């Protein structure tokens, strides 16, 4: 288990050092800024949504390794997803961080399409954040900002 944890940490730090999709989008359909006052993390999430599909998603900003890695992993996970799938993924991710396990693990209907949508995949590397409650907001900042962007909110969001 500790080897798995080391691997997860390595993935997190690799994403923090070399975040994916770390740039502004030229012609976004949705934008929002997020700020985690507890840690000082700030980021902007850009989306290009066509119909109900996230065609492109990116972010910019400055934050700790956890917030940067989480945003990077989020953009990788969401590109090409439908909005309803993105919502389920966020629910699943949030559940993992606040309850310490993927929501689908205890679900007997894990083979349905619905639960496939909620499968965390690579996002599971963030599971260890559950043990550090003060860092949960770092890990969820990008997701809260994404939700704000999808509502077309233009004012900065706070995780407080
Ligand atoms: Zn942070």
PDB file of C-alpha atoms and ligand atoms in Angstrom:
ATOM      1  CA  UNK A   1       0.000   0.000   0.000  1.00  0.00           C
ATOM      2  CA  UNK A   2       2.830   2.386   0.777  1.00  0.00           C
ATOM      3  CA  UNK A   3       4.307   1.668  -2.660  1.00  0.00           C
ATOM      4  CA  UNK A   4       0.992   2.624  -4.209  1.00  0.00           C
ATOM      5  CA  UNK A   5       0.989   5.780  -2.108  1.00  0.00           C
ATOM      6  CA  UNK A   6       4.484   6.649  -3.284  1.00  0.00           C
ATOM      7  CA  UNK A   7       3.351   6.148  -6.861  1.00  0.00           C
ATOM      8  CA  UNK A   8       0.344   8.399  -6.293  1.00  0.00           C
ATOM      9  CA  UNK A   9       2.555  11.086  -4.775  1.00  0.00           C
ATOM     10  CA  UNK A  10       4.887  10.845  -7.726  1.00  0.00           C
ATOM     11  CA  UNK A  11       1.978  11.382 -10.135  1.00  0.00           C
ATOM     12  CA  UNK A  12       0.783  14.363  -8.093  1.00  0.00           C
ATOM     13  CA  UNK A  13       4.192  16.019  -8.029  1.00  0.00           C
ATOM     14  CA  UNK A  14       4.749  15.321 -11.703  1.00  0.00           C
ATOM     15  CA  UNK A  15       1.465  17.080 -12.541  1.00  0.00           C
ATOM     16  CA  UNK A  16       2.359  19.935 -10.179  1.00  0.00           C
ATOM     17  CA  UNK A  17       5.721  20.424 -11.899  1.00  0.00           C
ATOM     18  CA  UNK A  18       4.358  19.996 -15.409  1.00  0.00           C
ATOM     19  CA  UNK A  19       0.646  20.810 -15.338  1.00  0.00           C
ATOM     20  CA  UNK A  20      -1.380  19.751 -18.358  1.00  0.00           C
ATOM     21  CA  UNK A  21      -3.582  22.227 -20.228  1.00  0.00           C
ATOM     22  CA  UNK A  22      -1.922  25.066 -18.330  1.00  0.00           C
ATOM     23  CA  UNK A  23      -2.841  28.039 -20.493  1.00  0.00           C
ATOM     24  CA  UNK A  24      -5.738  30.357 -21.249  1.00  0.00           C
ATOM     25  CA  UNK A  25      -8.269  29.392 -23.898  1.00  0.00           C
ATOM     26  CA  UNK A  26      -8.528  31.854 -26.750  1.00  0.00           C
ATOM     27  CA  UNK A  27     -12.265  31.739 -27.150  1.00  0.00           C
ATOM     28  CA  UNK A  28     -13.792  30.186 -24.053  1.00  0.00           C
ATOM     29  CA  UNK A  29     -17.523  29.748 -23.605  1.00  0.00           C
ATOM     30  CA  UNK A  30     -17.138  29.737 -19.821  1.00  0.00           C
ATOM     31  CA  UNK A  31     -14.545  31.218 -17.459  1.00  0.00           C
ATOM     32  CA  UNK A  32     -14.317  31.509 -13.697  1.00  0.00           C
ATOM     33  CA  UNK A  33     -11.689  32.411 -11.147  1.00  0.00           C
ATOM     34  CA  UNK A  34     -11.315  30.551  -7.893  1.00  0.00           C
ATOM     35  CA  UNK A  35      -9.462  31.412  -4.721  1.00  0.00           C
ATOM     36  CA  UNK A  36      -8.712  29.181  -1.756  1.00  0.00           C
ATOM     37  CA  UNK A  37      -8.099  31.649   1.058  1.00  0.00           C
ATOM     38  CA  UNK A  38      -6.868  28.967   3.446  1.00  0.00           C
ATOM     39  CA  UNK A  39      -3.844  28.185   1.314  1.00  0.00           C
ATOM     40  CA  UNK A  40      -3.588  31.106  -1.103  1.00  0.00           C
ATOM     41  CA  UNK A  41      -4.277  29.021  -4.211  1.00  0.00           C
ATOM     42  CA  UNK A  42      -5.685  31.013  -7.109  1.00  0.00           C
ATOM     43  CA  UNK A  43      -6.674  29.681 -10.474  1.00  0.00           C
ATOM     44  CA  UNK A  44      -8.762  30.466 -13.510  1.00  0.00           C
ATOM     45  CA  UNK A  45     -10.618  27.706 -15.335  1.00  0.00           C
ATOM     46  CA  UNK A  46     -11.480  28.076 -19.017  1.00  0.00           C
ATOM     47  CA  UNK A  47     -13.985  25.947 -20.873  1.00  0.00           C
ATOM     48  CA  UNK A  48     -15.139  25.552 -24.397  1.00  0.00           C
ATOM     49  CA  UNK A  49     -18.483  23.772 -24.287  1.00  0.00           C
ATOM     50  CA  UNK A  50     -20.319  22.838 -27.469  1.00  0.00           C
ATOM     51  CA  UNK A  51     -23.814  21.478 -26.950  1.00  0.00           C
ATOM     52  CA  UNK A  52     -23.398  19.478 -23.769  1.00  0.00           C
ATOM     53  CA  UNK A  53     -19.816  18.370 -24.435  1.00  0.00           C
ATOM     54  CA  UNK A  54     -16.681  19.871 -22.914  1.00  0.00           C
ATOM     55  CA  UNK A  55     -14.580  20.223 -26.050  1.00  0.00           C
ATOM     56  CA  UNK A  56     -11.703  21.934 -24.296  1.00  0.00           C
ATOM     57  CA  UNK A  57     -10.779  22.850 -20.763  1.00  0.00           C
ATOM     58  CA  UNK A  58      -7.691  24.563 -19.391  1.00  0.00           C
ATOM     59  CA  UNK A  59      -6.491  26.524 -16.412  1.00  0.00           C
ATOM     60  CA  UNK A  60      -4.000  29.129 -15.265  1.00  0.00           C
ATOM     61  CA  UNK A  61      -2.948  30.291 -11.861  1.00  0.00           C
ATOM     62  CA  UNK A  62      -0.628  29.865  -8.940  1.00  0.00           C
ATOM     63  CA  UNK A  63      -1.079  27.509  -6.058  1.00  0.00           C
ATOM     64  CA  UNK A  64       0.359  24.684  -4.033  1.00  0.00           C
ATOM     65  CA  UNK A  65       1.289  21.328  -5.524  1.00  0.00           C
ATOM     66  CA  UNK A  66      -2.046  19.770  -4.554  1.00  0.00           C
ATOM     67  CA  UNK A  67      -4.197  22.459  -6.162  1.00  0.00           C
ATOM     68  CA  UNK A  68      -2.091  22.590  -9.325  1.00  0.00           C
ATOM     69  CA  UNK A  69      -1.965  18.812  -9.723  1.00  0.00           C
ATOM     70  CA  UNK A  70      -5.686  18.497  -9.067  1.00  0.00           C
ATOM     71  CA  UNK A  71      -6.501  21.131 -11.688  1.00  0.00           C
ATOM     72  CA  UNK A  72      -4.176  19.444 -14.171  1.00  0.00           C
ATOM     73  CA  UNK A  73      -5.738  16.026 -13.569  1.00  0.00           C
ATOM     74  CA  UNK A  74      -9.211  17.560 -13.798  1.00  0.00           C
ATOM     75  CA  UNK A  75      -8.581  19.057 -17.220  1.00  0.00           C
ATOM     76  CA  UNK A  76      -7.296  15.704 -18.488  1.00  0.00           C
ATOM     77  CA  UNK A  77     -10.295  13.885 -17.061  1.00  0.00           C
ATOM     78  CA  UNK A  78     -12.930  16.272 -18.397  1.00  0.00           C
ATOM     79  CA  UNK A  79     -11.880  16.884 -21.968  1.00  0.00           C
ATOM     80  CA  UNK A  80     -14.467  15.319 -24.248  1.00  0.00           C
ATOM     81  CA  UNK A  81     -16.857  14.533 -21.397  1.00  0.00           C
ATOM     82  CA  UNK A  82     -20.516  15.487 -21.352  1.00  0.00           C
ATOM     83  CA  UNK A  83     -21.604  17.981 -18.717  1.00  0.00           C
ATOM     84  CA  UNK A  84     -23.663  15.371 -16.869  1.00  0.00           C
ATOM     85  CA  UNK A  85     -20.613  13.077 -16.789  1.00  0.00           C
ATOM     86  CA  UNK A  86     -18.503  15.933 -15.419  1.00  0.00           C
ATOM     87  CA  UNK A  87     -21.055  16.469 -12.649  1.00  0.00           C
ATOM     88  CA  UNK A  88     -20.964  12.809 -11.670  1.00  0.00           C
ATOM     89  CA  UNK A  89     -17.183  12.813 -11.720  1.00  0.00           C
ATOM     90  CA  UNK A  90     -17.125  15.795  -9.373  1.00  0.00           C
ATOM     91  CA  UNK A  91     -19.565  14.081  -7.007  1.00  0.00           C
ATOM     92  CA  UNK A  92     -17.391  10.990  -7.004  1.00  0.00           C
ATOM     93  CA  UNK A  93     -14.169  12.981  -6.537  1.00  0.00           C
ATOM     94  CA  UNK A  94     -15.656  15.034  -3.722  1.00  0.00           C
ATOM     95  CA  UNK A  95     -16.919  11.890  -2.015  1.00  0.00           C
ATOM     96  CA  UNK A  96     -13.455  10.305  -2.220  1.00  0.00           C
ATOM     97  CA  UNK A  97     -11.841  13.349  -0.577  1.00  0.00           C
ATOM     98  CA  UNK A  98     -14.431  13.786   2.161  1.00  0.00           C
ATOM     99  CA  UNK A  99     -15.194  10.122   2.907  1.00  0.00           C
ATOM    100  CA  UNK A 100     -11.919   8.468   1.938  1.00  0.00           C
ATOM    101  CA  UNK A 101     -13.132   6.250  -0.867  1.00  0.00           C
ATOM    102  CA  UNK A 102     -14.716   6.340  -4.289  1.00  0.00           C
ATOM    103  CA  UNK A 103     -18.489   6.544  -4.152  1.00  0.00           C
ATOM    104  CA  UNK A 104     -18.739   3.698  -6.638  1.00  0.00           C
ATOM    105  CA  UNK A 105     -16.873   1.163  -4.505  1.00  0.00           C
ATOM    106  CA  UNK A 106     -19.836   0.412  -2.279  1.00  0.00           C
ATOM    107  CA  UNK A 107     -22.305   0.615  -5.123  1.00  0.00           C
ATOM    108  CA  UNK A 108     -23.655  -2.736  -6.234  1.00  0.00           C
ATOM    109  CA  UNK A 109     -24.683  -1.273  -9.603  1.00  0.00           C
ATOM    110  CA  UNK A 110     -21.097  -0.443 -10.508  1.00  0.00           C
ATOM    111  CA  UNK A 111     -21.441  -1.862 -14.010  1.00  0.00           C
ATOM    112  CA  UNK A 112     -24.081   0.558 -15.186  1.00  0.00           C
ATOM    113  CA  UNK A 113     -23.274   3.410 -17.531  1.00  0.00           C
ATOM    114  CA  UNK A 114     -24.100   5.869 -14.794  1.00  0.00           C
ATOM    115  CA  UNK A 115     -21.389   4.531 -12.547  1.00  0.00           C
ATOM    116  CA  UNK A 116     -18.921   4.315 -15.399  1.00  0.00           C
ATOM    117  CA  UNK A 117     -19.379   8.059 -15.712  1.00  0.00           C
ATOM    118  CA  UNK A 118     -18.460   8.410 -12.057  1.00  0.00           C
ATOM    119  CA  UNK A 119     -15.361   6.188 -12.280  1.00  0.00           C
ATOM    120  CA  UNK A 120     -12.458   8.255 -11.055  1.00  0.00           C
ATOM    121  CA  UNK A 121      -9.667   6.554 -12.957  1.00  0.00           C
ATOM    122  CA  UNK A 122      -6.485   8.587 -12.677  1.00  0.00           C
ATOM    123  CA  UNK A 123      -8.156  11.039 -10.285  1.00  0.00           C
ATOM    124  CA  UNK A 124      -7.779   8.367  -7.604  1.00  0.00           C
ATOM    125  CA  UNK A 125      -4.182   9.494  -7.091  1.00  0.00           C
ATOM    126  CA  UNK A 126      -5.694  12.343  -5.030  1.00  0.00           C
ATOM    127  CA  UNK A 127      -7.299   9.911  -2.556  1.00  0.00           C
ATOM    128  CA  UNK A 128      -4.559  10.436   0.048  1.00  0.00           C
ATOM    129  CA  UNK A 129      -5.632  14.072   0.454  1.00  0.00           C
ATOM    130  CA  UNK A 130      -8.520  12.699   2.528  1.00  0.00           C
ATOM    131  CA  UNK A 131      -6.067  12.270   5.400  1.00  0.00           C
ATOM    132  CA  UNK A 132      -5.252  15.984   5.355  1.00  0.00           C
ATOM    133  CA  UNK A 133      -8.555  17.840   5.791  1.00  0.00           C
ATOM    134  CA  UNK A 134      -6.888  21.236   5.457  1.00  0.00           C
ATOM    135  CA  UNK A 135      -5.797  20.275   1.928  1.00  0.00           C
ATOM    136  CA  UNK A 136      -9.180  19.082   0.704  1.00  0.00           C
ATOM    137  CA  UNK A 137     -10.004  22.625  -0.388  1.00  0.00           C
ATOM    138  CA  UNK A 138      -6.768  22.718  -2.370  1.00  0.00           C
ATOM    139  CA  UNK A 139      -7.831  19.577  -4.223  1.00  0.00           C
ATOM    140  CA  UNK A 140     -11.401  20.697  -4.847  1.00  0.00           C
ATOM    141  CA  UNK A 141     -10.665  24.311  -5.804  1.00  0.00           C
ATOM    142  CA  UNK A 142     -10.410  23.570  -9.530  1.00  0.00           C
ATOM    143  CA  UNK A 143     -13.659  21.610  -9.434  1.00  0.00           C
ATOM    144  CA  UNK A 144     -15.575  24.310  -7.562  1.00  0.00           C
ATOM    145  CA  UNK A 145     -14.197  26.836 -10.019  1.00  0.00           C
ATOM    146  CA  UNK A 146     -15.303  24.621 -12.901  1.00  0.00           C
ATOM    147  CA  UNK A 147     -18.826  24.499 -11.498  1.00  0.00           C
ATOM    148  CA  UNK A 148     -18.848  28.262 -11.162  1.00  0.00           C
ATOM    149  CA  UNK A 149     -17.658  28.603 -14.756  1.00  0.00           C
ATOM    150  CA  UNK A 150     -20.432  26.325 -15.982  1.00  0.00           C
ATOM    151  CA  UNK A 151     -22.960  28.577 -14.289  1.00  0.00           C
ATOM    152  CA  UNK A 152     -21.350  31.449 -16.192  1.00  0.00           C
ATOM    153  CA  UNK A 153     -20.543  33.224 -13.013  1.00  0.00           C
ATOM    154  CA  UNK A 154     -18.047  35.994 -13.641  1.00  0.00           C
ATOM    155  CA  UNK A 155     -17.283  36.940 -10.047  1.00  0.00           C
ATOM    156  CA  UNK A 156     -14.479  35.133  -8.219  1.00  0.00           C
ATOM    157  CA  UNK A 157     -15.550  32.116  -6.199  1.00  0.00           C
ATOM    158  CA  UNK A 158     -14.352  31.241  -2.751  1.00  0.00           C
ATOM    159  CA  UNK A 159     -14.136  27.819  -1.160  1.00  0.00           C
ATOM    160  CA  UNK A 160     -14.928  29.339   2.226  1.00  0.00           C
TER     161      UNK A 160
HETATM  162 ZN1  LIG B   1      -3.294  24.733  -1.610  1.00  0.00          ZN
END
